[in-house]
Coordinates of C-alpha atoms in Angstrom, one line a residue:
M1 CA -57.6 7.9 -9.8
I2 CA -56.2 8.8 -13.1
T3 CA -58.8 11.2 -14.6
V4 CA -59.3 9.8 -18.5
Q5 CA -58.3 12.8 -21.1
G6 CA -59.8 12.7 -24.3
L7 CA -63.3 11.8 -24.2
S8 CA -65.2 14.7 -22.5
G9 CA -68.2 15.0 -24.1
K10 CA -68.7 11.7 -25.2
N11 CA -70.4 8.5 -24.6
V12 CA -68.2 5.5 -23.8
A13 CA -69.7 1.6 -24.1
V14 CA -68.0 0.1 -21.3
L15 CA -68.4 -3.9 -21.6
G16 CA -67.8 -5.7 -18.2
L17 CA -68.3 -4.4 -14.7
G18 CA -65.3 -6.4 -12.4
R19 CA -62.5 -4.3 -11.1
S20 CA -60.6 -3.0 -14.3
G21 CA -64.5 -2.0 -16.1
L22 CA -65.7 -0.3 -13.0
S23 CA -62.8 1.9 -12.4
A24 CA -62.3 2.9 -16.0
A25 CA -66.2 3.4 -15.7
L26 CA -65.6 6.0 -12.8
A27 CA -62.4 7.4 -14.6
L28 CA -64.4 8.4 -17.8
V29 CA -67.2 10.1 -15.5
D30 CA -64.2 12.1 -13.9
G31 CA -63.1 12.9 -16.6
G32 CA -66.4 14.3 -18.3
A33 CA -67.7 11.6 -20.6
T34 CA -70.7 9.2 -19.8
P35 CA -70.1 6.2 -19.7
I36 CA -73.0 3.3 -20.8
C37 CA -71.8 0.2 -19.3
W38 CA -73.1 -3.8 -19.1
D39 CA -72.2 -6.8 -17.6
D40 CA -74.5 -10.0 -18.3
N41 CA -73.8 -10.3 -14.2
E42 CA -77.0 -9.2 -13.0
A43 CA -74.9 -8.2 -9.3
A44 CA -71.9 -6.5 -11.3
R45 CA -74.8 -4.3 -13.0
V46 CA -76.8 -3.6 -9.9
A47 CA -73.7 -3.2 -7.9
A48 CA -72.2 -0.1 -10.6
E49 CA -75.7 1.2 -10.5
T50 CA -75.1 1.8 -6.5
H51 CA -72.2 4.5 -7.7
G52 CA -74.4 6.3 -10.4
L53 CA -73.3 4.9 -13.7
T54 CA -75.8 3.5 -16.2
C55 CA -76.2 0.4 -17.7
R56 CA -77.6 -0.3 -20.8
D57 CA -77.5 -4.1 -23.1
L58 CA -75.1 -3.3 -25.7
K59 CA -75.4 -6.1 -27.7
K60 CA -79.3 -4.9 -28.6
Q61 CA -80.0 -3.2 -32.2
G62 CA -78.7 0.8 -32.1
A63 CA -76.5 0.2 -29.0
F64 CA -73.2 1.4 -31.0
D65 CA -75.2 4.9 -31.9
D66 CA -73.4 8.2 -31.2
V67 CA -70.5 6.0 -29.2
A68 CA -66.6 6.7 -29.3
R69 CA -65.4 3.6 -28.0
L70 CA -66.2 0.2 -26.1
I71 CA -63.8 -0.3 -23.3
V72 CA -63.7 -4.0 -22.8
S73 CA -62.8 -5.6 -19.7
P74 CA -59.3 -8.5 -19.9
G75 CA -61.5 -11.7 -19.2
I76 CA -63.1 -10.8 -22.4
P77 CA -62.1 -12.1 -26.2
H78 CA -62.1 -9.9 -28.7
L79 CA -61.2 -12.4 -31.3
Y80 CA -59.9 -15.6 -30.5
P81 CA -61.9 -18.3 -30.0
A82 CA -64.6 -16.1 -30.8
P83 CA -65.4 -12.2 -30.4
N84 CA -67.8 -11.4 -27.9
P85 CA -71.2 -10.3 -29.3
V86 CA -70.5 -6.7 -28.0
V87 CA -66.7 -6.7 -30.1
S88 CA -68.6 -7.9 -32.6
K89 CA -71.2 -5.6 -32.5
A90 CA -69.3 -2.8 -32.4
L91 CA -66.4 -3.4 -34.6
A92 CA -69.3 -3.8 -36.9
A93 CA -70.3 -0.2 -36.3
G94 CA -66.5 0.9 -36.1
V95 CA -66.3 1.7 -33.0
P96 CA -62.9 1.6 -32.0
V97 CA -62.1 -0.5 -29.1
D98 CA -59.7 0.0 -26.1
N99 CA -58.8 -1.2 -22.3
D100 CA -58.2 0.6 -19.4
I101 CA -54.8 -0.1 -20.0
G102 CA -54.9 2.3 -23.1
L103 CA -56.7 4.5 -21.7
F104 CA -54.4 5.1 -18.3
F105 CA -51.1 5.5 -21.1
Q106 CA -53.5 7.9 -22.9
S107 CA -54.2 9.8 -19.7
F108 CA -50.9 9.4 -17.5
A109 CA -49.2 12.7 -18.2
T110 CA -50.8 16.1 -17.4
S111 CA -49.7 19.2 -17.6
D112 CA -49.4 19.3 -13.6
W113 CA -46.0 17.4 -14.6
N114 CA -44.5 21.1 -16.3
N115 CA -44.1 22.1 -12.4
F116 CA -42.4 19.0 -11.7
D117 CA -38.6 18.7 -11.2
I118 CA -38.1 15.0 -12.4
T119 CA -41.0 13.5 -14.6
P120 CA -42.6 10.5 -13.3
Q121 CA -41.8 7.2 -15.0
V122 CA -44.0 4.2 -16.3
V123 CA -42.0 0.4 -16.2
A124 CA -44.3 -1.7 -17.7
V125 CA -43.4 -5.8 -17.1
T126 CA -45.0 -8.6 -18.7
G127 CA -44.1 -12.1 -19.9
S128 CA -45.0 -15.8 -19.3
N129 CA -43.7 -16.2 -16.3
G130 CA -42.3 -14.1 -13.1
K131 CA -43.9 -10.6 -14.3
S132 CA -45.7 -10.5 -10.7
T133 CA -42.4 -11.0 -9.0
T134 CA -40.5 -8.8 -11.0
S135 CA -42.9 -6.3 -10.4
A136 CA -43.4 -6.3 -6.5
L137 CA -39.4 -6.5 -6.8
I138 CA -38.9 -3.3 -8.4
H139 CA -41.5 -1.3 -6.6
H140 CA -39.6 -3.1 -3.6
I141 CA -36.7 -2.2 -4.5
L142 CA -38.1 1.6 -5.0
E143 CA -39.0 1.4 -1.7
H144 CA -36.5 0.4 -0.3
V145 CA -33.7 3.6 -1.3
G146 CA -36.9 6.2 -0.7
R147 CA -38.6 6.8 -4.8
P148 CA -41.9 7.7 -5.0
C149 CA -43.7 4.5 -6.8
Q150 CA -46.9 2.8 -6.9
L151 CA -47.7 -0.8 -8.1
A152 CA -50.6 -1.4 -10.2
G153 CA -52.3 -3.7 -12.9
N154 CA -52.8 -7.1 -13.0
I155 CA -51.3 -7.1 -9.7
G156 CA -51.7 -4.5 -7.0
R157 CA -54.6 -1.8 -8.0
G158 CA -56.3 -1.3 -11.1
V159 CA -54.3 1.7 -13.2
L160 CA -57.2 3.7 -13.3
D161 CA -57.4 3.9 -9.6
I162 CA -53.6 4.8 -8.6
D163 CA -53.0 8.5 -7.4
P164 CA -51.9 10.7 -9.9
P165 CA -47.9 10.6 -9.4
I166 CA -46.2 13.3 -8.3
D167 CA -42.8 14.8 -9.3
G168 CA -40.6 11.9 -9.5
E169 CA -42.7 8.8 -9.2
V170 CA -42.1 5.7 -11.0
V171 CA -45.2 3.8 -12.1
V172 CA -44.8 -0.1 -12.0
L173 CA -47.1 -1.9 -14.1
E174 CA -47.8 -5.9 -14.7
L175 CA -49.0 -6.3 -18.0
S176 CA -50.5 -9.8 -18.8
S177 CA -51.3 -10.7 -22.3
Y178 CA -54.9 -9.8 -22.3
Q179 CA -53.8 -6.6 -21.2
T180 CA -51.1 -5.3 -24.1
E181 CA -53.3 -6.9 -26.8
L182 CA -56.0 -4.4 -27.2
A183 CA -55.0 -1.5 -25.8
R184 CA -54.7 1.0 -28.3
S185 CA -51.7 3.1 -26.4
L186 CA -48.2 1.6 -24.8
T187 CA -45.9 4.1 -23.4
P188 CA -44.3 2.9 -21.0
D189 CA -40.5 4.2 -20.2
I190 CA -39.1 1.1 -19.6
A191 CA -40.7 -2.4 -20.7
V192 CA -39.4 -5.7 -19.9
F193 CA -40.0 -8.8 -21.2
T194 CA -39.2 -11.9 -19.1
N195 CA -39.7 -15.1 -20.9
L196 CA -42.1 -16.8 -23.0
S197 CA -43.8 -20.0 -22.6
P198 CA -47.5 -21.5 -23.6
D199 CA -50.1 -20.4 -22.3
H200 CA -53.5 -19.2 -23.3
L201 CA -53.5 -20.1 -26.9
D202 CA -57.0 -20.8 -27.2
R203 CA -57.5 -16.6 -26.7
H204 CA -54.6 -15.8 -29.0
H205 CA -55.1 -19.0 -31.6
G206 CA -51.4 -20.1 -30.8
M207 CA -48.1 -19.2 -30.1
G208 CA -48.1 -16.4 -32.4
G209 CA -50.7 -14.9 -31.4
Y210 CA -49.4 -14.8 -27.8
F211 CA -45.9 -13.5 -28.9
A212 CA -47.7 -11.2 -30.7
A213 CA -50.0 -9.6 -28.1
K214 CA -46.4 -9.4 -25.9
R215 CA -44.3 -7.8 -28.4
R216 CA -47.2 -5.1 -28.8
L217 CA -45.8 -3.6 -25.6
F218 CA -42.4 -2.2 -27.6
S219 CA -43.6 -1.8 -30.9
E220 CA -46.7 0.4 -29.9
G221 CA -44.7 3.4 -28.2
G222 CA -41.3 2.6 -28.3
P223 CA -39.6 2.7 -25.0
D224 CA -37.0 3.9 -24.0
R225 CA -35.3 1.0 -23.2
A226 CA -36.5 -2.2 -23.5
I227 CA -34.9 -5.0 -20.8
V228 CA -35.7 -8.6 -23.0
G229 CA -35.0 -12.0 -21.8
V230 CA -33.3 -13.8 -24.8
D231 CA -33.4 -17.7 -23.3
E232 CA -36.3 -18.5 -26.4
D233 CA -36.3 -17.8 -29.5
E234 CA -38.8 -15.1 -29.2
G235 CA -37.1 -13.1 -27.1
R236 CA -33.9 -13.1 -29.1
F237 CA -36.3 -11.8 -32.4
L238 CA -37.8 -9.0 -29.7
A239 CA -34.2 -8.0 -28.6
G240 CA -32.8 -8.1 -32.9
Q241 CA -35.7 -6.2 -33.9
L242 CA -35.3 -3.8 -30.7
S243 CA -32.0 -3.4 -31.1
E244 CA -29.6 -1.0 -34.1
G245 CA -26.8 -2.8 -33.6
P246 CA -24.9 -5.3 -31.1
T247 CA -23.6 -1.9 -28.9
D248 CA -27.2 -0.1 -28.4
D249 CA -27.4 -0.1 -24.9
R250 CA -31.0 0.7 -25.4
V251 CA -32.0 -3.0 -25.8
M252 CA -30.8 -4.7 -22.1
R253 CA -30.5 -8.7 -22.8
I254 CA -31.4 -11.3 -19.7
S255 CA -30.2 -14.9 -19.3
V256 CA -30.1 -17.6 -16.6
E257 CA -29.2 -20.0 -19.5
E258 CA -26.1 -18.3 -20.7
K259 CA -23.2 -16.1 -20.1
L260 CA -23.7 -12.8 -22.1
T261 CA -21.0 -10.1 -22.6
G262 CA -20.7 -8.7 -25.8
P263 CA -20.4 -4.7 -26.5
G264 CA -24.4 -4.1 -24.9
W265 CA -25.8 -3.5 -21.9
Q266 CA -26.3 -7.0 -20.6
V267 CA -27.6 -8.9 -16.9
F268 CA -27.4 -12.7 -16.2
A269 CA -27.2 -14.9 -13.5
R270 CA -25.3 -18.7 -14.0
K271 CA -24.7 -21.0 -10.6
G272 CA -26.5 -17.8 -8.3
F273 CA -24.4 -15.3 -9.3
L274 CA -25.8 -12.0 -10.9
S275 CA -24.0 -10.2 -13.1
E276 CA -24.4 -7.0 -15.0
Y277 CA -21.6 -6.5 -18.1
R278 CA -21.4 -3.0 -20.1
K279 CA -19.7 -2.5 -23.4
G280 CA -18.0 -6.0 -22.7
R281 CA -16.6 -5.8 -18.7
Q282 CA -17.8 -6.7 -15.9
A283 CA -19.9 -3.7 -14.1
A284 CA -21.0 -5.8 -10.9
S285 CA -21.8 -9.1 -9.2
I286 CA -24.8 -10.1 -6.8
D287 CA -24.3 -13.3 -4.9
L288 CA -27.8 -14.4 -5.0
R289 CA -27.7 -17.5 -3.3
S290 CA -28.2 -16.3 0.4
V291 CA -31.1 -13.9 -1.1
A292 CA -34.0 -16.2 0.7
G293 CA -37.1 -14.2 -1.1
L294 CA -35.6 -15.5 -4.5
P295 CA -34.9 -19.4 -4.6
G296 CA -34.1 -20.6 -7.5
A297 CA -33.0 -20.4 -10.9
H298 CA -36.8 -18.6 -12.2
N299 CA -36.1 -16.3 -9.2
H300 CA -32.5 -15.5 -10.6
Q301 CA -34.6 -14.5 -14.0
N302 CA -36.9 -11.9 -12.0
A303 CA -33.7 -10.6 -10.0
C304 CA -32.1 -10.1 -12.8
A305 CA -35.5 -8.1 -15.3
A306 CA -35.9 -6.4 -11.6
Y307 CA -31.6 -5.0 -11.8
A308 CA -31.5 -4.2 -15.2
A309 CA -34.9 -1.9 -14.2
C310 CA -33.5 -0.2 -11.7
R311 CA -30.2 0.0 -13.3
A312 CA -31.9 1.7 -16.3
L313 CA -33.3 4.0 -14.0
G314 CA -30.6 4.8 -12.1
L315 CA -29.9 3.1 -9.4
A316 CA -26.7 1.9 -7.7
P317 CA -25.7 -1.8 -8.2
K318 CA -25.1 -2.1 -4.1
V319 CA -28.6 -0.3 -2.7
I320 CA -30.1 -2.9 -5.6
E321 CA -28.1 -6.1 -3.9
A322 CA -29.6 -5.0 -0.5
A323 CA -33.1 -4.6 -1.6
F324 CA -32.7 -8.2 -2.5
H325 CA -32.4 -9.2 1.0
T326 CA -35.1 -7.7 2.4
F327 CA -37.4 -9.0 -0.2
G328 CA -39.8 -11.4 1.2
G329 CA -41.2 -12.7 -1.9
L330 CA -45.2 -13.0 -3.2
P331 CA -47.7 -14.7 -1.4
H332 CA -48.5 -17.8 -3.8
R333 CA -44.9 -17.6 -5.5
S334 CA -42.2 -20.0 -3.7
Q335 CA -43.5 -18.9 -0.8
T336 CA -42.5 -20.7 2.2
I337 CA -45.7 -20.9 4.5
A338 CA -43.6 -23.2 7.3
E339 CA -40.5 -25.4 8.3
A340 CA -41.3 -27.7 11.1
Q341 CA -38.9 -30.5 12.2
G342 CA -36.9 -30.4 9.3
V343 CA -39.5 -29.8 6.5
R344 CA -40.1 -26.8 4.6
Y345 CA -43.6 -26.2 3.2
V346 CA -43.9 -24.1 0.1
N347 CA -46.8 -23.0 -1.5
D348 CA -46.7 -22.3 -5.4
S349 CA -49.7 -22.3 -6.3
K350 CA -49.3 -19.5 -8.7
A351 CA -47.1 -22.3 -10.3
T352 CA -50.5 -22.9 -12.9
N353 CA -48.5 -23.7 -16.3
V354 CA -46.2 -26.5 -16.8
D355 CA -42.7 -23.9 -17.4
S356 CA -43.5 -22.3 -14.0
A357 CA -44.2 -25.7 -11.8
A358 CA -41.1 -26.9 -13.6
K359 CA -38.6 -23.5 -13.0
A360 CA -40.3 -24.4 -9.0
L361 CA -39.2 -28.1 -9.0
Q362 CA -35.5 -26.6 -10.3
A363 CA -35.5 -24.7 -7.3
F364 CA -35.6 -27.6 -4.9
K365 CA -34.0 -30.9 -3.9
R366 CA -35.8 -33.3 -1.9
I367 CA -39.3 -32.7 -2.9
R368 CA -43.0 -34.1 -1.6
W369 CA -44.9 -32.7 -5.0
I370 CA -48.4 -31.0 -4.5
C371 CA -49.8 -30.7 -8.6
G372 CA -52.9 -31.0 -10.5
G373 CA -56.0 -29.3 -11.5
L374 CA -57.2 -28.3 -14.6
Q375 CA -54.9 -29.5 -16.9
K376 CA -53.7 -27.0 -19.9
E377 CA -53.2 -27.9 -23.7
G378 CA -49.2 -29.1 -24.0
G379 CA -49.2 -32.3 -21.9
L380 CA -46.5 -32.6 -18.9
E381 CA -44.0 -33.8 -20.6
G382 CA -42.0 -30.9 -19.5
L383 CA -42.0 -31.7 -15.7
N384 CA -40.6 -35.4 -16.3
A385 CA -37.6 -34.0 -17.6
V386 CA -37.3 -32.0 -14.1
S387 CA -38.6 -34.3 -11.8
G388 CA -35.6 -36.1 -10.8
E389 CA -36.2 -34.5 -7.3
V390 CA -39.3 -35.2 -6.6
L391 CA -39.3 -38.1 -4.0
K392 CA -43.7 -38.3 -4.4
A393 CA -46.4 -36.6 -6.5
Y394 CA -49.4 -36.4 -4.2
V395 CA -52.1 -35.5 -7.2
I396 CA -55.0 -33.6 -6.5
G397 CA -58.0 -32.4 -8.8
R398 CA -61.4 -33.6 -10.2
E399 CA -58.8 -35.8 -13.2
A400 CA -56.2 -36.1 -10.3
A401 CA -56.2 -39.7 -11.9
Q402 CA -55.5 -38.9 -15.3
F403 CA -53.1 -36.3 -14.7
A404 CA -51.3 -38.7 -12.6
M405 CA -50.4 -41.7 -15.4
Q406 CA -49.0 -39.2 -17.9
L407 CA -45.8 -38.2 -14.4
D408 CA -42.9 -40.7 -14.5
A409 CA -42.5 -39.5 -10.3
E410 CA -44.7 -42.1 -8.1
T411 CA -47.4 -41.2 -7.8
Q412 CA -50.9 -41.0 -5.0
V413 CA -54.3 -39.9 -6.3
C414 CA -55.5 -37.9 -3.5
T415 CA -57.8 -35.8 -5.4
T416 CA -58.6 -32.6 -2.3
M417 CA -55.8 -30.5 -1.1
A418 CA -56.9 -31.9 2.6
E419 CA -55.4 -35.5 1.2
A420 CA -52.3 -34.6 -0.4
V421 CA -51.3 -32.4 2.9
A422 CA -52.3 -34.8 5.1
A423 CA -49.9 -37.5 3.2
A424 CA -47.6 -35.5 2.0
I425 CA -46.4 -34.7 5.9
A426 CA -47.2 -38.3 6.6
D427 CA -44.4 -39.3 4.3
A428 CA -41.9 -36.0 4.8
E429 CA -38.8 -36.7 6.8
A430 CA -36.0 -33.9 8.0
G431 CA -34.5 -32.2 4.5
D432 CA -38.0 -33.1 2.7
V433 CA -39.3 -30.1 0.6
V434 CA -43.8 -30.1 0.7
L435 CA -43.5 -28.3 -2.4
L436 CA -47.5 -27.4 -4.2
A437 CA -46.9 -26.3 -7.7
P438 CA -50.1 -27.5 -9.9
A439 CA -48.8 -27.2 -13.3
A440 CA -52.3 -26.5 -13.5
A441 CA -55.1 -24.0 -13.6
S442 CA -57.3 -23.7 -9.9
F443 CA -61.1 -24.0 -11.4
D444 CA -62.1 -27.5 -10.8
Q445 CA -61.7 -27.4 -7.8
Y446 CA -61.6 -23.1 -6.6
D447 CA -62.5 -20.0 -8.1
S448 CA -58.5 -18.6 -8.5
F449 CA -54.9 -19.9 -7.5
E450 CA -55.0 -17.5 -4.1
R451 CA -58.1 -19.7 -2.7
R452 CA -56.2 -22.9 -3.5
G453 CA -52.8 -21.6 -2.5
E454 CA -54.7 -20.2 0.7
D455 CA -56.2 -24.0 0.9
F456 CA -52.7 -25.3 1.1
A457 CA -51.6 -23.2 3.6
A458 CA -54.5 -23.8 5.9
Q459 CA -54.1 -27.6 5.6
V460 CA -50.6 -27.0 6.7
V461 CA -51.5 -25.0 9.6
A462 CA -53.8 -27.5 10.7
R463 CA -52.0 -30.7 10.6
L464 CA -48.7 -29.1 11.9
S465 CA -50.9 -28.2 14.8
D466 CA -52.1 -31.0 15.5

């Protein structure tokens, strides 16, 4: 556990008692603070009380008397589409609002570091798509070379649940916009911005607010090294804001859409090859086409980001290349579930928006596409533009018929995963890929994208074993 520093002897309110809220409350106790906890869910309050935590309704009058800070869990809105009533009360009382990420950066460094030969470092990864794979890949590469490391944040463990770092350790954090937008302290050593596409627009009041939430990771603490995807206008703008000029190699630009060969430090992938250029000269090249765990251009972008981060940490290109080939990928992200009779079954349940699903469609040939669910804002036009390899779409979800009507590809309304998998298997021929890439949230039928992906995998295994 990371012990919270700087709040000893103070009352700290904690709103939301899920994974991050509960770990924050316990870390506050460990640091000598007194957490005052609340969750509208009674079961969550009971669970907190079993840990010896005090729960008190933070909506009541006077709840923020003598409170030093309010810690808010990521899923609770603090501004848009409307502030949570508890957050409003805290702000009205002049109480600072923070989250577990802010507590982590406030508390990460300790006096024990004075005895270390190599100062621990934090690599923080954000972006719309690919941040989980990029974070896991960086962590995998570090493990491959025997470097002490931990993976946390929006993936793996909660940031305050990790072990205090040892000499030379690297902590890799995946951070969502919900986490970066509120943290009062954001001081990574290396910050990574993968890409930006529309998502969570109601929470951030549009694309401008969404980008601003991501940008805070770079603007609040000023990382020593910034790795920025420049395939969108926002990424190019961010890189320009952070850089002092074309030769400033503190900003590493990455791309999968263009060759980057300026005088700075750049990493790009084209036609399956990753290239590193520095000071106008090629420093390394890696053939990504045979890396089974990183299929498609979107994963090549993840490879560029992870490669750049590891180069910034001082790792050699050949070492990184070797680690790429032992990376198995993440569950629910271009994950091969099975191969039978020449047909490959791929679970990309994490493709919850149009952009991520479009990238999945571009990664494979001869696709039998299982899609649908709780549709997000913006329509499906981006999918139709890249659906040339889709042989047929099998649409699931409560509004499957409406979803199907927006697609140019041949469609079959299946509604359930069981029906979609059965139909796709019946139609599939050798050389086809049965791909789950929903382009929608899961909450109309599942409580998470993980449950949706697990159902797909279970249905595939069951049907193939019949």
